[in-house]
Short mmCIF file of C-alpha atoms in Angstrom, two decimals:
data_model
loop_
_atom_site.label_atom_id
_atom_site.label_comp_id
_atom_site.label_asym_id
_atom_site.label_seq_id
_atom_site.Cartn_x
_atom_site.Cartn_y
_atom_site.Cartn_z
CA UNK A 1 112.72 31.28 75.08
CA UNK A 2 110.41 32.99 77.58
CA UNK A 3 111.46 33.93 81.11
CA UNK A 4 108.64 33.37 83.61
CA UNK A 5 108.90 34.83 87.10
CA UNK A 6 106.65 34.30 90.13
CA UNK A 7 107.35 36.96 92.77
CA UNK A 8 105.76 36.15 96.12
CA UNK A 9 105.77 38.15 99.34
CA UNK A 10 109.05 36.70 100.60
CA UNK A 11 110.55 34.60 97.78
CA UNK A 12 110.32 34.10 94.06
CA UNK A 13 110.55 31.31 91.52
CA UNK A 14 111.50 31.48 87.88
CA UNK A 15 111.65 29.26 84.82
CA UNK A 16 112.81 29.35 81.21
CA UNK A 17 110.08 28.05 78.90
CA UNK A 18 110.98 27.00 75.34
CA UNK A 19 107.43 26.75 74.01
CA UNK A 20 106.99 23.11 74.93
CA UNK A 21 108.28 22.84 78.47
CA UNK A 22 110.52 24.23 81.19
CA UNK A 23 114.22 23.82 80.42
CA UNK A 24 115.63 25.58 83.48
CA UNK A 25 114.21 26.80 86.78
CA UNK A 26 115.24 28.24 90.13
CA UNK A 27 114.01 29.79 93.38
CA UNK A 28 115.36 32.22 95.97
CA UNK A 29 114.43 34.54 98.79
CA UNK A 30 114.04 38.19 97.83
CA UNK A 31 117.63 39.43 97.36
CA UNK A 32 118.93 42.64 98.92
CA UNK A 33 120.41 43.61 95.56
CA UNK A 34 117.95 42.61 92.84
CA UNK A 35 120.13 43.90 90.01
CA UNK A 36 123.16 41.90 91.15
CA UNK A 37 121.04 38.79 91.62
CA UNK A 38 119.45 39.16 88.18
CA UNK A 39 122.84 39.61 86.56
CA UNK A 40 124.29 36.52 88.23
CA UNK A 41 121.18 34.42 87.48
CA UNK A 42 120.11 35.52 83.99
CA UNK A 43 122.95 37.71 82.75
CA UNK A 44 124.46 35.01 80.55
CA UNK A 45 121.30 33.59 78.99
CA UNK A 46 120.23 34.44 75.46
CA UNK A 47 117.81 37.37 75.23
CA UNK A 48 114.33 35.94 75.85
CA UNK A 49 111.39 36.67 73.59
CA UNK A 50 109.32 37.74 76.59
CA UNK A 51 109.63 38.25 80.34
CA UNK A 52 106.30 37.49 82.03
CA UNK A 53 105.89 38.24 85.73
CA UNK A 54 103.23 37.31 88.27
CA UNK A 55 103.81 39.41 91.37
CA UNK A 56 102.20 40.10 94.72
CA UNK A 57 105.30 41.85 96.09
CA UNK A 58 106.01 45.55 96.43
CA UNK A 59 105.95 47.60 93.21
CA UNK A 60 109.50 48.75 93.95
CA UNK A 61 110.87 45.21 93.68
CA UNK A 62 109.10 44.61 90.39
CA UNK A 63 110.23 47.99 89.04
CA UNK A 64 113.86 47.17 89.83
CA UNK A 65 113.55 43.88 87.97
CA UNK A 66 111.83 45.61 85.05
CA UNK A 67 114.60 48.21 84.95
CA UNK A 68 117.24 45.50 84.88
CA UNK A 69 115.50 43.69 81.99
CA UNK A 70 115.31 46.91 80.00
CA UNK A 71 118.99 47.70 80.62
CA UNK A 72 120.12 44.13 79.93
CA UNK A 73 117.94 43.22 76.95
CA UNK A 74 116.06 46.40 75.93
CA UNK A 75 112.95 44.40 76.76
CA UNK A 76 109.80 45.53 78.57
CA UNK A 77 108.50 43.02 81.08
CA UNK A 78 104.86 41.93 81.05
CA UNK A 79 103.14 42.17 84.44
CA UNK A 80 100.26 39.72 84.54
CA UNK A 81 96.84 40.99 85.64
CA UNK A 82 94.01 38.57 86.34
CA UNK A 83 91.38 38.78 83.57
CA UNK A 84 87.63 38.23 83.80
CA UNK A 85 88.00 34.90 82.00
CA UNK A 86 90.51 32.90 80.02
CA UNK A 87 92.36 29.61 79.69
CA UNK A 88 89.30 27.64 80.77
CA UNK A 89 88.69 29.62 83.98
CA UNK A 90 86.06 32.27 84.76
CA UNK A 91 87.03 34.78 87.47
CA UNK A 92 84.43 35.27 90.23
CA UNK A 93 85.70 38.69 91.30
CA UNK A 94 83.58 41.72 90.41
CA UNK A 95 86.86 43.54 89.78
CA UNK A 96 88.85 40.75 88.08
CA UNK A 97 92.20 42.53 88.26
CA UNK A 98 92.02 42.70 92.06
CA UNK A 99 92.39 38.92 92.27
CA UNK A 100 96.05 38.14 92.92
CA UNK A 101 97.79 37.06 89.74
CA UNK A 102 99.39 34.18 91.64
CA UNK A 103 95.96 32.84 92.55
CA UNK A 104 94.78 33.21 88.95
CA UNK A 105 97.83 31.42 87.55
CA UNK A 106 97.41 28.59 90.06
CA UNK A 107 93.79 28.11 89.00
CA UNK A 108 94.78 28.08 85.33
CA UNK A 109 97.36 25.40 86.12
CA UNK A 110 94.96 23.10 87.95
CA UNK A 111 92.25 23.60 85.34
CA UNK A 112 94.72 22.50 82.68
CA UNK A 113 95.79 19.44 84.68
CA UNK A 114 92.48 18.29 86.15
CA UNK A 115 90.26 19.23 83.18
CA UNK A 116 86.61 18.77 84.14
CA UNK A 117 87.09 18.13 87.86
CA UNK A 118 86.26 20.63 90.58
CA UNK A 119 89.45 21.74 92.33
CA UNK A 120 90.28 23.40 95.63
CA UNK A 121 93.67 25.15 95.48
CA UNK A 122 95.51 25.87 98.73
CA UNK A 123 98.50 28.21 98.51
CA UNK A 124 100.70 28.17 101.62
CA UNK A 125 103.02 31.15 101.62
CA UNK A 126 103.30 34.32 103.70
CA UNK A 127 99.52 34.30 103.44
CA UNK A 128 97.42 31.19 102.87
CA UNK A 129 94.96 31.43 100.01
CA UNK A 130 92.18 29.00 99.17
CA UNK A 131 90.42 29.17 95.81
CA UNK A 132 87.78 26.91 94.31
CA UNK A 133 86.77 26.22 90.73
CA UNK A 134 83.88 23.96 89.81
CA UNK A 135 83.77 21.34 87.07
CA UNK A 136 82.98 24.02 84.48
CA UNK A 137 86.05 26.06 85.41
CA UNK A 138 83.99 28.72 87.17
CA UNK A 139 85.80 30.31 90.09
CA UNK A 140 83.55 30.05 93.15
CA UNK A 141 85.56 32.54 95.21
CA UNK A 142 88.17 32.04 97.89
CA UNK A 143 89.59 32.84 101.31
CA UNK A 144 92.78 34.43 102.63
CA UNK A 145 94.33 33.45 105.98
CA UNK A 146 97.57 34.44 107.72
CA UNK A 147 100.41 32.02 107.08
CA UNK A 148 102.59 30.32 109.68
CA UNK A 149 105.24 33.02 110.00
CA UNK A 150 102.67 35.82 109.98
CA UNK A 151 100.74 34.18 112.83
CA UNK A 152 103.92 33.71 114.85
CA UNK A 153 105.01 37.31 114.35
CA UNK A 154 101.55 38.46 115.44
CA UNK A 155 101.83 36.49 118.69
CA UNK A 156 105.27 37.92 119.42
CA UNK A 157 104.47 41.49 118.40
CA UNK A 158 101.02 41.77 120.00
CA UNK A 159 101.80 40.24 123.40
CA UNK A 160 104.12 41.33 126.20
CA UNK A 161 105.45 38.00 127.42
CA UNK A 162 105.70 35.74 124.40
CA UNK A 163 109.33 36.26 123.48
CA UNK A 164 111.01 33.67 121.27
CA UNK A 165 114.04 33.56 119.02
CA UNK A 166 114.12 33.93 115.26
CA UNK A 167 114.79 30.20 114.86
CA UNK A 168 111.46 29.44 116.51
CA UNK A 169 109.68 31.76 114.11
CA UNK A 170 111.22 29.85 111.20
CA UNK A 171 110.84 26.27 112.54
CA UNK A 172 114.61 25.70 112.62
CA UNK A 173 115.35 22.82 114.98
CA UNK A 174 111.79 22.79 116.27
CA UNK A 175 110.07 19.65 117.49
CA UNK A 176 106.43 19.69 116.44
CA UNK A 177 104.32 17.90 119.03
CA UNK A 178 100.78 18.06 120.27
CA UNK A 179 101.75 19.68 123.58
CA UNK A 180 104.94 21.69 124.09
CA UNK A 181 107.09 22.27 127.17
CA UNK A 182 108.62 25.61 126.15
CA UNK A 183 107.26 28.82 124.67
CA UNK A 184 108.96 28.58 121.29
CA UNK A 185 107.61 25.12 120.53
CA UNK A 186 104.21 26.05 121.97
CA UNK A 187 103.97 28.85 119.41
CA UNK A 188 105.17 26.60 116.60
CA UNK A 189 102.80 23.78 117.50
CA UNK A 190 99.86 26.09 118.08
CA UNK A 191 100.24 27.86 114.75
CA UNK A 192 100.72 24.58 112.90
CA UNK A 193 97.55 23.12 114.40
CA UNK A 194 95.59 26.32 113.83
CA UNK A 195 96.46 26.30 110.15
CA UNK A 196 96.02 22.59 109.46
CA UNK A 197 92.67 22.64 111.27
CA UNK A 198 91.53 25.59 109.18
CA UNK A 199 92.71 24.08 105.89
CA UNK A 200 91.21 20.66 106.58
CA UNK A 201 87.88 22.09 107.74
CA UNK A 202 87.54 24.55 104.87
CA UNK A 203 88.41 21.98 102.21
CA UNK A 204 86.11 19.44 103.88
CA UNK A 205 83.19 21.84 103.52
CA UNK A 206 84.15 22.61 99.91
CA UNK A 207 84.24 18.90 99.02
CA UNK A 208 80.88 18.41 100.73
CA UNK A 209 79.48 21.17 98.52
CA UNK A 210 81.09 20.24 95.19
CA UNK A 211 81.37 16.46 95.48
CA UNK A 212 83.84 13.79 96.56
CA UNK A 213 85.67 13.92 93.24
CA UNK A 214 86.90 17.44 94.03
CA UNK A 215 90.70 17.54 93.94
CA UNK A 216 92.55 19.23 96.81
CA UNK A 217 95.80 20.72 95.51
CA UNK A 218 98.37 22.36 97.78
CA UNK A 219 101.32 24.55 96.85
CA UNK A 220 103.64 27.16 98.36
CA UNK A 221 106.74 27.27 100.53
CA UNK A 222 105.07 25.98 103.70
CA UNK A 223 103.23 23.13 101.97
CA UNK A 224 105.90 20.45 102.68
CA UNK A 225 105.81 21.25 106.41
CA UNK A 226 102.02 21.17 106.57
CA UNK A 227 101.37 18.10 104.42
CA UNK A 228 102.35 15.42 106.99
CA UNK A 229 99.91 16.89 109.51
CA UNK A 230 96.90 17.36 107.24
CA UNK A 231 94.18 14.73 107.67
CA UNK A 232 92.76 14.80 104.15
CA UNK A 233 94.52 13.73 100.96
CA UNK A 234 96.16 16.61 99.08
CA UNK A 235 98.04 16.66 95.78
CA UNK A 236 101.28 18.63 96.13
CA UNK A 237 102.37 20.83 93.23
CA UNK A 238 105.51 22.82 94.06
CA UNK A 239 105.50 25.27 91.13
CA UNK A 240 101.82 25.86 90.48
CA UNK A 241 102.10 29.57 89.60
CA UNK A 242 104.92 28.93 87.13
CA UNK A 243 102.91 26.01 85.72
CA UNK A 244 99.97 28.36 85.14
CA UNK A 245 102.20 30.92 83.43
CA UNK A 246 103.44 28.14 81.13
CA UNK A 247 99.86 27.25 80.19
CA UNK A 248 99.07 30.88 79.40
CA UNK A 249 102.12 31.72 77.30
CA UNK A 250 101.75 28.46 75.38
CA UNK A 251 98.09 29.22 74.66
CA UNK A 252 98.99 32.76 73.57
CA UNK A 253 101.66 31.59 71.12
#
């Protein structure tokens, strides 16, 4: 059994992979006490053969998890670093390791699923990332945009008179409409439309460049909220980073 962990900026996902498929999975926000969370979540499972982590979070969080794995299983975790090429994908970055491992894993996953099609991958988390691979699996580069919550915090923190509650920052109870009649919903609607307009326009231009058969794949915590408002057709994959880690560890076996 291999424990796969995807640590994002605000939440993480994990899965147990038995060599053929995922047999157990979960997701959570970053816990205040990582060691207690790890013990309650994985403390009773059989010692895994490997613990493989894709992380874009603070080194301290990853170090705490690594320390727990060593204390619990006497096992060193493997922190994934994006390579120059592998698993059917060629990295476009001049410094391959500077490409986020989550973005690399997502591209590996879509390359495995969509084979010889060009793919545009949209990751909707704390930040929004857009990466493109052509039909040959060659990474064409990508873009990084602020995510919904980041845009909302920027409006609140960088202005004097936009003051809204935490629930408005997190969409709780919000009514998304074209025009709003209160500040909280105006911020929510404005940031939604800013992001969907950007995603639709960017992917439109990518499809125009690479061809109409280009697949648009969307993932990340904010994807379900954005999908109903997007004009183009997107394929939703909820666990794309974990899926990519599965492809890699299976190929390495």
